[in-house]
Amino acid sequence: MPGPSAGDGEAPSPGDEPPAAAGQAEQAEQAEQAEQAEQAEQAEQAETTAKPGAGQVQGSQPKTTRRRGKSTGGKARPGKASSPRGPSPKAPSPMMQQYAQAKKDAGDALLFFRMGDFYELFHEDAKIAARVLGITLTARSKGDDAIPMAGFPAKAYENYLQQLIQAGHAVALCDQIEDPKLAKGLVERKVTRIVTAGTLYEDDLLDHRASNYLMVVAPCGERVGLAWLDVSTGSFTVGDVPLERLADEVSRLDPAEVVLPENWLHDDSKLAATLAAVTTAPLVPGPAWTFEPGVAHQTLLEDLGVVTLDGFGLTDDSPAIPAAGAALAYARHTQRGQSVPVNGLAIHSPATGLGLDRATRSCLELLATQRDGRREGSLLSIMDRTRSAMGARLLRQWLVMPLIDPAAITLRQSAVAELLERPSTHNQVTDLLDGIPDMERIATRLLAGRGSPRDLAGLRAALRIVPQLAASLSACASAPLADAGARLTPLPELLQLLERGLAEHPPTSLVDGGVIATGWNETLDELRTLRTNGTAAIARFQAEEAERTGIPSLKVGFNRVFGYYIEITHAQAAQAQIPEHYQRKQTLTSAERYITPDLKELESSILTAEERSRSLEVELFGELRASAAASGDDVRALAAQVARVDVLAGFAAIAKDRGWVRPQVDDGPSIDIFEGRHPVLDVLMDAGVFVPNDVVLDQDSSRLVLITGPNMAGKSTYIRQTALLVLLAQVGSFLPATTARIGVVDRIFTRIGAADDLTGGASTFMVEMTETAAILNNATDRSLVILDEVGRGTSTWDGLSIAWSISEFLYRKIRARTLFATHYHELVELADEFPAVRNVNVSVKEWGEEIVFLHKIVPGGTDRSYGLHVARLAGVPRAVIERAGRILSDLEQRSPDLRPGPKTVAAGAESPEPRQTALFPKPVAAILDELRALDPDLVSPMEALLTLKRFHDRLEGGGGPGPTGVGGSE
Ligand code: ADP
Ligand code: MG
C-alpha cells in the first residue's frame, strides 16, 4: 500500500513501464546516489557535529519518551561520545543537509528517509532499526567516516513500520515530494507524517476488532481531564474523572498511546507511574501550550467546525477541554498540520453505565485472560459472534460498559428476542453483515483525503448491501432493529457513481492503473485503446517498411536509450537501398540501427498514451474519492447502525446455539438465577460437563452469601459466574441459565486474595487490601461485591479477622449484595448473628480418605477445610499428610477458642471491641492458655509467685519458651 502522500495520487512512477522513461528515472536516481556516495564522508562529519550528545532537537515538537519496549530510542545514545574525530572542515552535502533538516522536524521519531525505491535510516536510527527489525546495518562511505545506515524497499515499509511501532517507537516518513524526473538537482523531500501507535489509520497496521485510542490525560486539581480519539474512525470522547479513577479509565480504554503534559512526564512523576502501572502504551509528552485552556478551546472549535462548544454540552471551564484540545493538536502534529476528521464529540458520562474497576475487569477476564493476557478464553472471545469490524469494536465497548437502566437493557433484549423469533430474518441479516467491509474506517480515511482504490471498492460493496439490510429489517417490530432499518438509508447517488466510475476489481495502488472503469471517461478509453493498439501499430509499421525497402528481415526494436529503432543487418544493407530519411543511430557488429520521423511520432504517441492515461486516471480517481468523501459522515452514520445490528445479531446467535434465556431485568433488589452456568466454561467444557448452580441474592434474606468448601471445589467459578451473568444481563444479552431475574446493580466489585492470584508477583497483601479498601469506600447498597479468599494473603488469624470484619461492614454498613468465597470455614458463624447471611458450600463426596468434587452448591456451611484431602490429591507424600493430621488435631484441641466468632466478638455492637485473643501476640495467647489450665485451689503461694514471675519475664522478653508443663512443672 502506498504511503499517505502516494495514496494522495502521487504521479505514477516513471520507473515502471515505458522503458524510455524508466531509463531517465534510473539515470536521475543514479546521479543522485553518486552525489550521496561522494559526499557521504562530509555528511557524517556534519551530522556528528550538528547533534552533540544524545539530545534531540525539540522546538515545538513533542519530544517522545517512549516507555514501551526494551529498545527505546529515547535513551542515551551510545557511540557518539567515543568518536575520536574532531570537527570537519568540510560542509555537509546538500543531501545530508536535507536529512538533518528532516530529522530535526521528526523530533524523536525514527526517520524513514526516502531514496528512490528505498527508505533509509541513518546514524542511531539505523542501529535501532537494525536491532528491532533484524535488517543489516551497513554503512554509507567507509572507514572512520562511515555513517551507519539501514534500509529496505519502500514498497514493503508497512511491515517494518509496524514492528517499530510495536517496539514503542514513533516513525517519521520523509518522502520525495516532487517527481525526481522533474527535479533540478536534489529531489525535494519532506516529513509527510509522523506515525505513532495512537494515530494509525491503516487497516493493515490495526486490529480491526478493537478501537485504537490516542488518549490524553490532563490533570486539573483533584480531577483529571481525559480525551480519547480513534484516528481511524474519528470517534472522539472527552470527560473528566476524579484522580483516583484515572487508572480504571485508562485500563478500560486500553489506549495505544497516552499523551500527557510534558511537565508531568518525568521520572518521579506520580502520574506517569500510575499510568505506567496500568498500560503498556507509550507515554508521550505533549507540548504544554497545547493544553492551555484558551488554545485548546480554539483547537476544538477549529477541528469540530463550530463556533461554540455549548452544543456538545461542554462548558468553557470543563477540565476536559485542555485534554480534548491537546488530543486534536497532537493528532494534527502527526498528520503534519492536517486536522483529523473527528466524528463529533461525545461526553463520557460514567453515571449511565455499570461501573467496573480495573481489578474487576481483569478478574472477570472480560477482554483477556488473567494468566496470559490472551483473548482466547475471555468473555469477549465467547461473546464475539459479530460479522463486521464495526460490530466487533462496539461489542468490546458494550462489554466493558454495561447499562444500568432496565428500560435500555430491555430494549436490547427485545431485539435479540425478535431475531430468535424470526430465524430467517436473523440468517439473512447475518449473511448480509458478512459482506460488509470496515466502512467506518474507510469513511474516515476518505474524509482525511486518503483512501485507496480498494477503499472505494469496499465502500461500494458496503453500499450495495445497505439497502438489502434495511429491507431485511423492515419487517422488524422491536425498536432497535426497526430503528436501525429506518436509519440505514441508502446513498444511491454515491453508489451509482462508484458502480460506473470504479473498475470492478481495482488494484490496491493507483500506480498500476486500471482503477477507473471502462466507459466512464472517453479520453481515458481512447488513450487505453491507443496504448493497447501501440503494439499492433509497430507491427504494422515494420511490415510496411519491409515492403517499401524490400528488406524482409527488417525489424523494429526498442531500447532504453533511444526508444524504437529500425534494425537492418549489414548483409541486407549492402544489397538494398536504405531510404534517405533513415537516420543512422547506432552501428553494431552485425547490424545498423536507424530511426525515422514517422517512427518517432508513433513512439511518442504510444508512450504519451501510457503516461496520459495514468495521469488521467489519477485525476479521475481523485474526483471519485472527493465525491465519496463528501458523503463520509453519512457513511459513518450507516456504519454505526450496522455495528448495533451486528452486536445484537451476535447475541441472538449465541443464545440460539447455546440455549440461553432472556433474563427479567428490573430495578428490584434481588438476583435470582436458576441453574446458571459459567458463560465461558460452559462453552469451553464438553457438553454436559459443567454443573449448573442457582444463586439467590437480595437485601432481606440473602444479602451476604458465604461459600465454603475445599480447594478446587468450584467456589471461585461460582462467584465469578454470578458476576458474569449479572454483567451479561446488563449488556442486554441472554444468559446461560434456566431462568433468571436480575435486579440491576450499579457497580460490580471483585477481589481475589493475594495467594489466589494467578498473575503472580503483581499481587501482594498490600494490593489485596488496597483493592478491598476501594470496595469498602465505593460500594453502595446497589452494588454486587464478589470476594474470593480475601484475607488469605496474611497469617491465618490476621486474615480471618480481616475477612470477618470486612463481611460485617459490607453487610451492615454498605448493605451491598455480596458473595464471599472463603476457605475460612469459621466465617459460617456469621449466619448465627445476621439474618440475611446465608451459608452455602460446594458439596464433595468422601470415599474414605478420598474426596470427589461435585461442583454443586448446597445450603449450609462446612466445618472443615479439607486441606489435607487436597494435599493428598495433589500427591503430597503419605507420611507428611499423616503427620499434618496429627498436628492439626493437636492444634484444634489446644486452642479451640482462638477462632473468632460471635462468642468472642461483640459483633452486634455499634463499635465492636477489638477481640482480645486473636489480636494478642503468641506468648500472650500461650500465657492465657496456661492460666486457664491452672487450678488456683491447687497452687501453693510460692508456685503462684514463681508462675507470675515466669509470665512477667516472658512478656518482657517478648518470646520465651512455649507453654510447657503448666502449673506443675517447677
Ligand atoms: P475453588 O475456588 O473452590 O478452589 P475453582 O472455582 O477454582 O475452585 O474450581 C476448580 C476447578 O473445578 C475449575 O477449574 C473447573 O475446572 C472445575 N469446576 C468448577 N466449577 C465447576 C462446575 N460448576 N462444573 C464443572 N466443573 C467445575
Ligand atoms: Mg478459588
CSV table of C-alpha atoms and ligand atoms in Angstrom, one decimal, residues 685 689-691 693 710-717 855, ligand 1:
chain,number,residue,atom,x,y,z
A,685,MET,CA,-16.0,-27.6,28.5
A,689,VAL,CA,-19.8,-31.4,32.0
A,690,PHE,CA,-20.4,-28.1,33.6
A,691,VAL,CA,-22.6,-28.4,36.7
A,693,ASN,CA,-25.9,-23.8,40.0
A,710,PRO,CA,-12.4,-27.3,49.9
A,711,ASN,CA,-9.9,-26.0,47.5
A,712,MET,CA,-10.8,-26.9,43.8
A,713,ALA,CA,-14.5,-27.4,44.7
A,714,GLY,CA,-15.7,-24.6,42.4
A,715,LYS,CA,-16.1,-21.6,44.7
A,716,SER,CA,-14.2,-19.2,42.6
A,717,THR,CA,-16.0,-20.4,39.5
A,855,HIS,CA,-19.3,-28.7,42.0
B,1,ADP,P1,-12.1,-23.2,44.2
B,1,ADP,O1,-12.2,-21.8,44.1
B,1,ADP,O2,-13.1,-23.8,45.1
B,1,ADP,O3,-10.7,-23.7,44.6
B,1,ADP,P2,-12.4,-23.3,41.4
B,1,ADP,O4,-13.6,-22.5,41.2
B,1,ADP,O5,-11.1,-22.7,41.1
B,1,ADP,O6,-12.3,-24.0,42.8
B,1,ADP,O7,-12.7,-24.6,40.5
B,1,ADP,C1,-11.7,-25.6,40.3
B,1,ADP,C2,-12.0,-26.3,39.0
B,1,ADP,O8,-13.2,-27.0,39.1
B,1,ADP,C3,-12.2,-25.4,37.9
B,1,ADP,O9,-11.1,-25.1,37.2
B,1,ADP,C4,-13.2,-26.1,37.0
B,1,ADP,O10,-12.5,-26.9,36.1
B,1,ADP,C5,-13.9,-27.0,37.9
B,1,ADP,N1,-15.3,-26.6,38.1
B,1,ADP,C6,-15.6,-25.5,39.0
B,1,ADP,N2,-17.0,-25.4,39.0
B,1,ADP,C7,-17.5,-26.3,38.1
B,1,ADP,C8,-18.8,-26.6,37.7
B,1,ADP,N3,-19.9,-26.0,38.2
B,1,ADP,N4,-18.9,-27.6,36.9
B,1,ADP,C9,-17.9,-28.3,36.4
B,1,ADP,N5,-16.6,-28.0,36.8
B,1,ADP,C10,-16.4,-27.0,37.6
